[in-house]
Short mmCIF file of C-alpha atoms in Angstrom, two decimals:
data_model
loop_
_atom_site.label_atom_id
_atom_site.label_comp_id
_atom_site.label_asym_id
_atom_site.label_seq_id
_atom_site.Cartn_x
_atom_site.Cartn_y
_atom_site.Cartn_z
CA ALA A 488 -12.53 -37.31 4.46
CA ALA A 489 -9.79 -36.81 7.03
CA CYS A 490 -7.82 -33.57 6.87
CA ASP A 491 -4.04 -33.72 6.61
CA PRO A 492 -2.80 -31.63 9.59
CA ARG A 493 0.38 -30.79 7.69
CA LYS A 494 -1.68 -28.59 5.37
CA PHE A 495 -2.64 -26.26 8.18
CA VAL A 496 -0.69 -23.81 10.29
CA ARG A 497 -1.66 -22.31 13.61
CA ILE A 498 -1.64 -18.50 13.71
CA PRO A 499 -1.50 -16.30 16.83
CA ALA A 500 -4.53 -16.33 19.11
CA LYS A 501 -7.07 -13.57 18.57
CA HIS A 502 -9.57 -12.12 21.00
CA THR A 503 -13.23 -11.82 20.07
CA HIS A 504 -15.84 -10.58 22.55
CA GLY A 505 -13.64 -11.53 25.46
CA ARG A 506 -13.05 -15.09 24.21
CA THR A 507 -9.80 -16.44 22.88
CA HIS A 508 -9.75 -18.74 19.89
CA THR A 509 -7.10 -20.02 17.54
CA ALA A 510 -7.71 -19.88 13.81
CA LEU A 511 -6.48 -22.28 11.15
CA PHE A 512 -6.07 -21.67 7.46
CA ALA A 513 -4.85 -23.74 4.57
CA ARG A 514 -1.07 -23.61 4.10
CA ASP A 515 -1.06 -22.40 0.53
CA MET A 516 2.24 -20.54 0.53
CA LYS A 517 5.33 -20.60 2.72
CA LEU A 518 7.94 -17.92 2.13
CA LYS A 519 11.46 -17.62 3.41
CA VAL A 520 12.33 -14.20 4.84
CA ILE A 521 15.90 -12.90 4.80
CA SER A 522 17.54 -9.56 5.55
CA ARG A 523 19.39 -7.51 2.95
CA SER A 524 22.64 -9.07 4.16
CA GLY A 525 21.22 -12.55 3.55
CA ARG A 526 20.61 -13.43 7.20
CA THR A 527 17.52 -15.54 7.88
CA VAL A 528 14.92 -13.39 9.68
CA LEU A 529 12.33 -16.09 10.36
CA PRO A 530 13.92 -19.55 10.68
CA GLU A 531 10.50 -21.18 10.40
CA GLY A 532 9.45 -19.02 7.43
CA ILE A 533 6.09 -17.33 7.15
CA VAL A 534 2.91 -19.07 5.99
CA LEU A 535 0.20 -17.22 4.06
CA PRO A 536 -2.87 -17.93 1.94
CA ALA A 537 -2.12 -18.03 -1.78
CA ASP A 538 -4.27 -14.95 -2.34
CA ALA A 539 -2.68 -12.93 0.48
CA LYS A 540 -1.85 -9.29 -0.11
CA VAL A 541 1.35 -7.60 0.97
CA SER A 542 -0.63 -5.87 3.74
CA ASP A 543 -1.59 -9.35 5.05
CA LEU A 544 2.07 -10.34 4.99
CA LYS A 545 2.96 -7.32 7.11
CA LYS A 546 0.22 -8.00 9.65
CA ILE A 547 1.28 -11.62 10.17
CA PHE A 548 4.96 -10.64 10.25
CA HIS A 549 4.07 -8.14 12.99
CA GLU A 550 2.40 -10.92 14.97
CA MET A 551 5.61 -12.92 14.75
CA LYS A 552 7.98 -10.00 15.31
CA ARG A 553 6.18 -7.54 17.58
CA ALA A 554 8.87 -4.84 17.33
CA TYR A 555 8.22 -4.38 13.61
CA TYR A 556 4.80 -2.80 13.13
CA PRO A 557 3.56 -2.72 9.50
CA THR A 558 4.68 0.81 8.61
CA ARG A 559 8.18 -0.06 9.82
CA GLN A 560 8.44 -2.97 7.39
CA ARG A 561 9.62 -2.99 3.80
CA PHE A 562 9.68 -6.12 1.68
CA THR A 563 11.22 -6.66 -1.73
CA THR A 564 11.78 -9.57 -4.05
CA VAL A 565 15.26 -11.06 -4.24
CA ALA A 566 17.66 -9.03 -6.38
CA THR A 567 18.00 -10.07 -10.02
CA LYS A 568 19.94 -8.83 -13.02
CA ASP A 569 16.94 -6.79 -14.16
CA ALA A 570 16.19 -5.53 -10.64
CA PRO A 571 19.49 -5.21 -8.72
CA ARG A 572 17.67 -3.97 -5.60
CA GLY A 573 14.69 -6.24 -5.98
CA VAL A 574 11.12 -5.08 -6.57
CA ALA A 575 9.38 -3.31 -3.65
CA LEU A 576 6.17 -5.02 -2.57
CA GLU A 577 3.22 -2.61 -2.39
CA ASP A 578 0.61 -3.08 0.32
CA ALA A 579 -2.45 -3.15 -1.94
CA LYS A 580 -1.08 -5.79 -4.30
CA ALA A 581 -1.29 -9.56 -3.94
CA LEU A 582 1.91 -11.54 -3.43
CA ARG A 583 1.15 -13.55 -6.54
CA ASP A 584 1.21 -10.30 -8.55
CA TYR A 585 4.97 -10.45 -8.05
CA GLY A 586 5.15 -14.10 -9.12
CA LEU A 587 5.75 -15.31 -5.58
CA VAL A 588 4.89 -18.94 -4.93
CA ASP A 589 5.40 -21.49 -2.19
CA GLY A 590 9.08 -21.79 -1.26
CA ASP A 591 10.18 -18.39 -2.63
CA THR A 592 12.31 -15.91 -0.73
CA ILE A 593 11.54 -12.27 0.10
CA VAL A 594 13.84 -9.63 1.56
CA PHE A 595 12.93 -7.69 4.71
CA LYS A 596 14.23 -4.24 5.64
CA ASP A 597 13.59 -2.50 8.94
CA LEU A 598 12.75 1.12 8.12
CA GLY A 599 13.31 2.14 11.72
CA PRO A 600 10.93 3.98 14.06
CA GLN A 601 8.23 5.77 12.08
CA VAL A 602 6.19 8.92 12.56
CA SER A 603 3.13 10.07 10.64
CA TYR A 604 3.51 12.52 7.77
CA LYS A 605 1.01 14.87 9.37
CA ALA A 606 3.02 14.96 12.60
CA VAL A 607 6.22 15.72 10.69
CA PHE A 608 4.61 18.50 8.67
CA PHE A 609 2.91 19.97 11.74
CA PHE A 610 6.07 20.21 13.84
CA GLU A 611 8.35 21.33 11.02
CA TYR A 612 5.95 24.22 10.24
CA LEU A 613 5.05 25.08 13.82
CA GLY A 614 8.73 25.52 14.71
CA PRO A 615 9.64 28.40 12.36
CA LEU A 616 6.33 30.09 13.10
CA LEU A 617 7.11 30.17 16.84
CA ALA A 618 10.86 30.75 16.39
CA TYR A 619 10.25 33.90 14.34
CA LEU A 620 7.88 35.72 16.69
CA PRO A 621 10.05 36.36 19.79
CA PHE A 622 12.51 38.46 17.79
CA TYR A 623 9.61 40.73 16.82
CA PHE A 624 7.53 40.86 20.01
CA ALA A 625 10.40 40.66 22.53
CA ARG A 626 12.82 42.91 20.68
CA GLU A 627 13.80 44.99 23.70
CA THR A 628 14.49 41.93 25.84
CA ILE A 629 16.43 39.93 23.22
CA TYR A 630 18.38 42.65 21.44
CA GLY A 631 18.65 45.10 24.34
CA LYS A 632 18.85 43.32 27.69
CA MET A 633 20.30 40.03 26.44
CA LEU A 634 22.53 41.16 23.55
CA GLY A 635 23.20 44.79 24.49
CA PHE A 636 22.25 46.49 21.23
CA LYS A 637 21.20 50.13 21.28
CA ASP A 638 17.76 51.29 20.12
CA ALA A 639 16.31 47.83 20.82
CA GLY A 640 13.20 49.42 22.30
CA LYS A 641 12.26 51.46 19.25
CA ALA A 642 9.03 50.66 17.40
CA PRO A 643 9.26 48.06 14.58
CA LEU A 644 9.57 49.38 11.05
CA GLU A 645 6.74 48.87 8.57
CA ALA A 646 8.82 46.32 6.65
CA GLN A 647 9.48 44.35 9.86
CA THR A 648 5.80 44.29 10.76
CA LEU A 649 4.69 43.19 7.29
CA ALA A 650 7.44 40.55 7.22
CA MET A 651 6.17 39.17 10.53
CA TYR A 652 2.61 38.96 9.20
CA PHE A 653 3.66 37.33 5.93
CA HIS A 654 5.98 34.82 7.58
CA THR A 655 3.31 33.88 10.12
CA ALA A 656 0.58 33.62 7.48
CA HIS A 657 2.76 31.33 5.36
CA TYR A 658 3.25 28.76 8.10
CA VAL A 659 -0.32 28.99 9.39
CA LYS A 660 -1.39 28.21 5.82
CA ARG A 661 0.99 25.25 5.66
CA ILE A 662 -0.31 23.82 8.94
CA LEU A 663 -3.94 24.16 7.87
CA GLU A 664 -3.13 22.53 4.52
CA THR A 665 -1.52 19.62 6.34
CA PHE A 666 -4.74 18.78 8.15
CA PHE A 667 -7.39 19.87 5.66
CA VAL A 668 -5.92 19.75 2.14
CA HIS A 669 -2.99 17.39 1.70
CA SER A 670 -3.35 13.67 1.14
CA PHE A 671 -0.26 11.52 1.60
CA SER A 672 0.71 8.49 -0.47
CA HIS A 673 2.48 7.03 2.56
CA ALA A 674 1.21 7.09 6.13
CA THR A 675 4.59 7.45 7.83
CA MET A 676 8.23 8.33 7.36
CA PRO A 677 11.37 7.55 9.43
CA ILE A 678 11.53 9.52 12.66
CA PHE A 679 14.98 10.78 11.62
CA ASN A 680 13.23 12.87 8.96
CA LEU A 681 11.34 14.69 11.71
CA MET A 682 14.57 15.75 13.40
CA ARG A 683 16.26 16.68 10.12
CA ASN A 684 13.31 18.67 8.77
CA CYS A 685 12.70 20.46 12.07
CA SER A 686 16.36 21.42 12.33
CA TYR A 687 16.23 22.91 8.84
CA TYR A 688 12.99 24.88 9.20
CA TRP A 689 13.40 25.95 12.83
CA THR A 690 16.98 27.18 12.36
CA PHE A 691 16.21 29.20 9.26
CA GLY A 692 13.07 30.64 10.85
CA ALA A 693 15.00 31.88 13.88
CA VAL A 694 18.03 33.19 11.97
CA MET A 695 15.91 34.98 9.35
CA SER A 696 13.91 36.64 12.10
CA TYR A 697 17.05 37.65 14.00
CA PHE A 698 18.38 39.67 11.07
CA ILE A 699 15.06 41.04 9.76
CA ASN A 700 13.99 42.28 13.22
CA HIS A 701 17.43 43.52 14.26
CA PRO A 702 17.51 47.15 15.53
CA ALA A 703 20.13 47.96 12.87
CA TYR A 704 18.02 46.55 10.03
CA THR A 705 17.75 48.90 7.04
CA PRO A 706 14.63 48.44 4.88
CA VAL A 707 14.44 48.74 1.11
CA GLY A 708 12.44 51.48 -0.54
CA ARG A 709 8.71 51.41 0.17
CA THR A 710 7.75 50.75 -3.46
CA GLN A 711 10.05 47.73 -3.67
CA MET A 712 8.83 46.49 -0.30
CA LEU A 713 5.14 46.69 -1.23
CA ALA A 714 5.76 45.16 -4.67
CA GLY A 715 7.64 42.28 -3.10
CA PHE A 716 4.96 41.55 -0.52
CA ALA A 717 2.20 41.86 -3.13
CA PHE A 718 3.96 39.34 -5.36
CA SER A 719 4.46 37.06 -2.36
CA ALA A 720 0.75 37.25 -1.49
CA VAL A 721 -0.29 36.33 -5.04
CA MET A 722 2.10 33.37 -5.01
CA GLN A 723 0.86 32.18 -1.61
CA LEU A 724 -2.73 32.14 -2.85
CA SER A 725 -1.65 30.45 -6.08
CA ASN A 726 0.21 27.83 -4.06
CA LEU A 727 -2.96 27.09 -2.12
CA ARG A 728 -4.86 26.69 -5.39
CA CYS A 729 -2.20 24.27 -6.65
CA HIS A 730 -2.38 22.18 -3.49
CA ILE A 731 -6.16 21.93 -3.75
CA ILE A 732 -5.85 20.75 -7.37
CA LEU A 733 -3.36 18.06 -6.33
CA ALA A 734 -5.57 16.96 -3.45
CA ASN A 735 -8.49 16.44 -5.85
CA LEU A 736 -6.59 14.38 -8.42
CA ARG A 737 -7.57 10.99 -6.99
CA LYS A 738 -11.00 11.26 -5.37
CA ASP A 739 -11.53 7.48 -5.66
CA GLY A 740 -8.60 6.74 -3.37
CA SER A 741 -6.48 5.36 -6.21
CA LYS A 742 -2.71 5.76 -6.09
CA ALA A 743 -2.29 5.62 -9.86
CA TYR A 744 -0.34 8.44 -11.47
CA VAL A 745 -2.44 11.22 -12.97
CA ILE A 746 -1.38 14.22 -15.03
CA PRO A 747 -2.10 17.37 -12.98
CA SER A 748 -4.02 19.90 -15.02
CA GLY A 749 -5.79 23.20 -14.57
CA PHE A 750 -4.53 26.61 -13.53
CA LEU A 751 -0.69 26.79 -13.65
CA PHE A 752 -0.38 23.03 -14.07
CA ASN A 753 -1.32 23.53 -17.74
CA TYR A 754 2.06 25.19 -18.22
CA VAL A 755 4.32 24.02 -15.38
CA THR A 756 4.88 20.39 -14.33
CA CYS A 757 5.37 21.26 -10.67
CA ALA A 758 3.36 24.45 -10.30
CA ASN A 759 3.16 23.88 -6.53
CA TYR A 760 6.96 24.11 -6.25
CA CYS A 761 7.01 27.06 -8.63
CA THR A 762 4.64 29.13 -6.50
CA GLU A 763 6.43 28.12 -3.30
CA ILE A 764 9.79 29.32 -4.61
CA TYR A 765 8.39 32.54 -6.07
CA GLN A 766 6.50 33.25 -2.85
CA TRP A 767 9.83 33.35 -1.01
CA LEU A 768 11.36 35.39 -3.82
CA GLY A 769 8.71 38.07 -3.27
CA PHE A 770 9.31 37.95 0.50
CA ASN A 771 13.04 38.40 -0.02
CA ILE A 772 12.62 41.23 -2.52
CA ALA A 773 10.61 43.01 0.16
CA THR A 774 13.01 42.32 3.04
CA GLN A 775 16.41 41.95 1.31
CA SER A 776 17.44 39.32 3.84
CA ALA A 777 20.60 37.35 3.02
CA MET A 778 19.40 34.46 5.17
CA GLY A 779 16.02 34.62 3.45
CA TYR A 780 17.68 34.22 0.05
CA THR A 781 19.81 31.38 1.42
CA PHE A 782 16.68 29.62 2.71
CA MET A 783 14.96 30.08 -0.65
CA CYS A 784 17.95 28.72 -2.60
CA CYS A 785 18.29 25.65 -0.35
CA GLY A 786 14.60 24.86 -0.74
CA ALA A 787 14.67 25.54 -4.48
CA ALA A 788 17.64 23.19 -4.97
CA GLN A 789 15.71 20.34 -3.35
CA MET A 790 12.46 21.09 -5.15
CA LEU A 791 14.31 21.28 -8.45
CA GLN A 792 15.51 17.69 -7.99
CA TRP A 793 12.00 16.52 -7.14
CA ALA A 794 10.53 18.41 -10.10
CA ILE A 795 12.97 16.95 -12.64
CA ALA A 796 12.29 13.43 -11.34
CA LYS A 797 8.52 13.97 -11.53
CA HIS A 798 8.74 15.46 -15.03
CA LYS A 799 10.73 12.45 -16.28
CA ARG A 800 8.32 10.03 -14.62
CA LEU A 801 5.24 11.65 -16.17
CA ARG A 802 6.84 11.70 -19.62
CA LYS A 803 7.64 8.01 -19.28
CA LEU A 804 4.18 7.07 -17.99
CA PHE A 805 2.30 9.14 -20.55
CA PRO A 806 4.16 8.82 -23.87
CA GLY A 807 1.09 9.33 -26.05
CA THR A 808 1.00 5.71 -27.25
CA ASP A 809 -1.25 2.71 -26.50
CA GLY A 810 -4.19 5.00 -25.82
CA LYS A 811 -2.35 6.96 -23.14
CA PRO A 812 -2.32 10.77 -23.27
CA LYS A 813 0.93 12.51 -24.08
CA PHE A 814 2.42 14.57 -21.28
CA ARG A 815 3.52 17.98 -22.51
CA ARG A 816 4.48 21.00 -20.42
CA PRO A 817 6.66 23.91 -21.58
CA PHE A 818 8.22 24.37 -18.14
CA ILE A 819 9.27 22.03 -15.35
CA VAL A 820 9.32 24.31 -12.33
CA LEU A 821 10.54 27.89 -12.86
CA PRO A 822 8.97 29.69 -15.82
CA PRO A 823 10.28 31.35 -17.91
CA PHE A 824 13.71 29.92 -17.04
CA PHE A 825 13.32 26.19 -16.54
#
């Protein structure tokens, strides 16, 4: 039987073993693509197999619009009364899972230039690590020759030395976790986040170091200092344990939500945030740095928002009905207060 050429669409040429060929596939679904403002993005539409996944959509869209690589793309369904912003299309799902059929419309958003999560984490943690050290190791040059403070050449105090070790160890730990512990639900984030996060971490790292290593710095009592650093060390190790637990939640590669359990997660929804905040509390008790407390409070405010959102999500996903476990935790992020 003769094939109707209208049922096929030509897709971009591909190279295999040095030869170029053009593939054909049945035109099962043709979608209209518009921007969030309603402008038509692809006048000719985009043609896909009926069983295509969202990841297939992104690959073909990239072939048609080379500037928009897959991680830069975000597609949603058209806004409805029930979903005013539309429903985001997830890479692993099929288009038909969203009820999309031939002739439907999807909405495209350019997420902008992207950078990998690992790159963002690496640079945002490397910055404060490096920004802190010159104020300790080049004290005489920075405080004396450059800024004209007296006694810049005197030996560092015990509190200053321990603070340098603890600050350095914290960010070395974070960098190692980035490459060997953490798993990320998304491969990339907007490059703007890199600049914003680096500005935050690098600035606080430098300013904290400036005041802690200043020649006029006055330490707290030795008992308070050692107690603070000891508490900080326990929290750092606990934070590592929490991160390992989170990394092992989904060994099968699934992205489904799971209730974290074990260790502090049996009592605190976001035990990883809890130990992070308390680690800096111990550091600040030992150093009594105003900028250190400011840094801790800024970070805690952000983590508190994330923790509340996660707590609400887990309670909604695991209500204890329909065979699902019931999510119960006495604290959200800061025991015994919250």
